[in-house]
CSV table of C-alpha atoms in Angstrom, one decimal:
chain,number,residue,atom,x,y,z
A,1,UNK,CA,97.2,102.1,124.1
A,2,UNK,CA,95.1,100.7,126.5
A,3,UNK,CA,92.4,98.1,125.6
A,4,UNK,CA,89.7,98.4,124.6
A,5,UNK,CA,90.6,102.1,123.3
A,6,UNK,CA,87.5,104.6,123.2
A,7,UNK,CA,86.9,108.4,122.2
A,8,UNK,CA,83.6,110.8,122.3
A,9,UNK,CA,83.3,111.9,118.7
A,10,UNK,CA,80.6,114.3,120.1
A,11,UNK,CA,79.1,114.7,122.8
A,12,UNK,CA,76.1,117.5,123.9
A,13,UNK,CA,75.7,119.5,126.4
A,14,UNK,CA,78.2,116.8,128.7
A,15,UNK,CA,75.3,114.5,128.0
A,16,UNK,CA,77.3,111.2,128.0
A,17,UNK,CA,76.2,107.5,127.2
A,18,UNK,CA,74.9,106.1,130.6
A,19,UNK,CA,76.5,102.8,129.8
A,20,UNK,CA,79.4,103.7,128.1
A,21,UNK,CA,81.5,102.2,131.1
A,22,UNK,CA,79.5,98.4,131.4
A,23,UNK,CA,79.7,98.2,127.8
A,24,UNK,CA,83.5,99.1,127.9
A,25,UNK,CA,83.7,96.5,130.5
A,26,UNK,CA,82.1,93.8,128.6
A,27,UNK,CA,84.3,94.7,125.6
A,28,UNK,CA,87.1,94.6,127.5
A,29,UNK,CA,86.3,91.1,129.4
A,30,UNK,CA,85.6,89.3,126.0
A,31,UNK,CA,88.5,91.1,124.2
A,32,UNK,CA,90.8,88.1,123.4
A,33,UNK,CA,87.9,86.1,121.7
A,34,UNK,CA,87.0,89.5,119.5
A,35,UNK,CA,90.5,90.2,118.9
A,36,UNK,CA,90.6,86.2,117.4
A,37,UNK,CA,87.5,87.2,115.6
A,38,UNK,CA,88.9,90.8,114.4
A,39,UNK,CA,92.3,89.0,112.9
A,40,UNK,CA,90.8,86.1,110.9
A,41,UNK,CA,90.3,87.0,107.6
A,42,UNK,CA,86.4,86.4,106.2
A,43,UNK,CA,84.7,85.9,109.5
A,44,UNK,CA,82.0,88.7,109.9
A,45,UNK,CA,80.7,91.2,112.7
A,46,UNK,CA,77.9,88.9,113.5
A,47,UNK,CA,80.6,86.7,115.1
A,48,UNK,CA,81.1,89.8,117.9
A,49,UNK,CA,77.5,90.5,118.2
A,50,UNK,CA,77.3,87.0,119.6
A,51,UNK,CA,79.9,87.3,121.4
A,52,UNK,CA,78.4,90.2,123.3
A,53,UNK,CA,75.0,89.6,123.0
A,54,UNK,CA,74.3,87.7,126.3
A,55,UNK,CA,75.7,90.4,128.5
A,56,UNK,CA,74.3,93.6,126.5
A,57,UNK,CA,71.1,91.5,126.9
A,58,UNK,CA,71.6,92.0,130.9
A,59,UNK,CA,72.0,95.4,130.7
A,60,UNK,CA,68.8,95.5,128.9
A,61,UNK,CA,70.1,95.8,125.0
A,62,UNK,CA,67.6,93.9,122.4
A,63,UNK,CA,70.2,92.2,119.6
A,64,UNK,CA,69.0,92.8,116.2
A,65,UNK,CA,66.7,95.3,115.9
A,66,UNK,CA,64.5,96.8,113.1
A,67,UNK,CA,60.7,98.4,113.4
A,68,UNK,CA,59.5,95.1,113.7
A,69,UNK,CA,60.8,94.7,117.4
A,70,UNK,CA,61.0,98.7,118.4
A,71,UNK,CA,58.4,100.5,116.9
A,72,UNK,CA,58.5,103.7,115.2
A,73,UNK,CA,62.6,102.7,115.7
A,74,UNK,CA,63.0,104.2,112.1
A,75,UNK,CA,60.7,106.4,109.3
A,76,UNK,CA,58.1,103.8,107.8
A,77,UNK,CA,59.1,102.3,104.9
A,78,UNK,CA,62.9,102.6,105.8
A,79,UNK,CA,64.4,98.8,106.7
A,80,UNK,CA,67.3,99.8,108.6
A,81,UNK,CA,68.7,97.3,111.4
A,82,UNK,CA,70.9,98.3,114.5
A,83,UNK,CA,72.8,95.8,116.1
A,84,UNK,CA,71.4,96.5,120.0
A,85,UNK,CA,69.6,98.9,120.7
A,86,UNK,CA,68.4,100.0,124.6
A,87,UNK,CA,64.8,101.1,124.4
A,88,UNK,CA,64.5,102.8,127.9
A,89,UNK,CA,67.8,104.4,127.7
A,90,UNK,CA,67.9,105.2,123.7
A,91,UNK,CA,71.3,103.6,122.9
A,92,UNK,CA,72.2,102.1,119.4
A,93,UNK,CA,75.4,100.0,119.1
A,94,UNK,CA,76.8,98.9,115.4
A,95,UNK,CA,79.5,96.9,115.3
A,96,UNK,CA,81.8,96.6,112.5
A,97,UNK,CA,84.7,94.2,111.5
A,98,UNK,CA,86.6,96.6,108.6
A,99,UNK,CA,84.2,98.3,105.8
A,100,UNK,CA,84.6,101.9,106.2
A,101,UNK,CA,81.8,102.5,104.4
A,102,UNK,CA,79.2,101.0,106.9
A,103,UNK,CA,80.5,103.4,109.2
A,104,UNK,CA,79.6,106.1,107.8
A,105,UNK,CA,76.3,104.0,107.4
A,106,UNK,CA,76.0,103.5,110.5
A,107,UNK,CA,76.4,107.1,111.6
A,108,UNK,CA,73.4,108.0,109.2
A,109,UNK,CA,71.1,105.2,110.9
A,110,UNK,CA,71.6,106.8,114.8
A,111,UNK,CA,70.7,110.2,113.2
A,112,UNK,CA,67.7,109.1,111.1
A,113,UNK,CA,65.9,107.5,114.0
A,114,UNK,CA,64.4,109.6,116.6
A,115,UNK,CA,64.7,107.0,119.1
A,116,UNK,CA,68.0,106.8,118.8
A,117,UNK,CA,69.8,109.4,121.2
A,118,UNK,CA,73.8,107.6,122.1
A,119,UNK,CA,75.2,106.1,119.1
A,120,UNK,CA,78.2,103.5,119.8
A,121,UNK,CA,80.3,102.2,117.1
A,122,UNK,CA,82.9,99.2,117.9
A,123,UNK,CA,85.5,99.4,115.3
A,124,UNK,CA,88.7,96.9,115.0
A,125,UNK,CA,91.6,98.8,116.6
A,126,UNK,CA,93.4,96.9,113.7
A,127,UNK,CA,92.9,95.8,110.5
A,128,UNK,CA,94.8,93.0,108.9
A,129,UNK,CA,96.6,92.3,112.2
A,130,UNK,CA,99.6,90.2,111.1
A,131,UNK,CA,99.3,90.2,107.2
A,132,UNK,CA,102.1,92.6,106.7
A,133,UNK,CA,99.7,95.0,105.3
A,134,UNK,CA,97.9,96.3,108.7
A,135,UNK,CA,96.0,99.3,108.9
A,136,UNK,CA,94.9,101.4,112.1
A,137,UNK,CA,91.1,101.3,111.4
A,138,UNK,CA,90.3,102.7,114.9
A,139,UNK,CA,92.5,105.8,114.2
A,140,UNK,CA,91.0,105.9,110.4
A,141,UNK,CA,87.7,105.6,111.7
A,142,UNK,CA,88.1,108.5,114.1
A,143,UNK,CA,89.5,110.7,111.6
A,144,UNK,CA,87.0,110.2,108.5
A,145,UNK,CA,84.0,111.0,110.6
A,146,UNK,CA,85.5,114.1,112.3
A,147,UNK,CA,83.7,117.5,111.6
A,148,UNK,CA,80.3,116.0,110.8
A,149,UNK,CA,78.3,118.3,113.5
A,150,UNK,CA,75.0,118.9,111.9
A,151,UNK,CA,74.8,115.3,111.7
A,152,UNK,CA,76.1,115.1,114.8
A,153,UNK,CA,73.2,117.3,116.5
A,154,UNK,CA,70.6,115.1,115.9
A,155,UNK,CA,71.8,112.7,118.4
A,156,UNK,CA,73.0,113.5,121.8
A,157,UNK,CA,76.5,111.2,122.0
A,158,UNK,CA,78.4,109.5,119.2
A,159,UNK,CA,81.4,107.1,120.5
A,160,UNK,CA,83.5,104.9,119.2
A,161,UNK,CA,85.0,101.7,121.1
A,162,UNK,CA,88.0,99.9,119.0
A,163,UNK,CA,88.3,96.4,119.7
């Protein structure tokens, strides 16, 4: 598998993420400090994010992001954060480090806003990489968040990058 590895989970009307392929790039220029980050137990997402920040910056990506720096990002009243988000292009990026369950999370926050038109998720390709008890979260991830299409429709692309 080449690295990073990435797959559409949806994708409509051929309308693809403009900067799928920077993005991949970056990824794939910073991957042996992520990689160091991914296999040491306790150390958290944020560790990517600022990793990557600098250059998503460059591309025009603002780190952190709730209503407070994007208006109207999400409903009033709702506190949700995305970890870069693009305002003139409408991407969201979440990164993860493991917890399957802020993926789906995460899935829900690119639908709810209506800003919010490519949704990228960076998942580990591995979890546990060297413990003896591994798991291929990248190929986990891909398969628990398979058929989801009405959730799917309210946002125009939904990839996933595993780092």
């Amino acid at each position: 598998m080449s690295y990073p590895a990435y797959t559409y989970i949806h994708m409509q009307q051929r309308e693809a993420n403009p900067l799928l392929k920077d993005i991949f790039r970056i990824v794939a220029r910073n991957g042996p400090v992520m990689r160091e980050i991914r296999n040491t137990p306790y150390r958290k997402s944020i560790e990517v994010e600022k990793v990557l920040a600098e250059e998503l910056g460059v591309l025009g990506f603002l780190h952190s992001v709730t209503n407070k720096k994007v208006e109207n990002l999400f409903r009033a009243g709702v506190n949700f954060e995305v970890d870069f988000f693009h305002p003139d292009l409408q991407i969201a990026i979440e990164i993860e480090k493991g917890e399957v369950n802020n993926v789906w999370k995460n899935v829900i926050k690119f639908a709810e806003s209506a800003k919010i038109r490519h949704g990228l998720l960076m998942v580990p390709l591995i979890r546990h990489e060297g413990t003896g008890k591994e798991s291929d979260f990248y190929q986990n991830t891909l398969k628990k968040l398979g058929n989801m299409e009405r959730i799917y429709s309210l946002i125009n692309s939904l990839a996933i990058i595993g780092y």
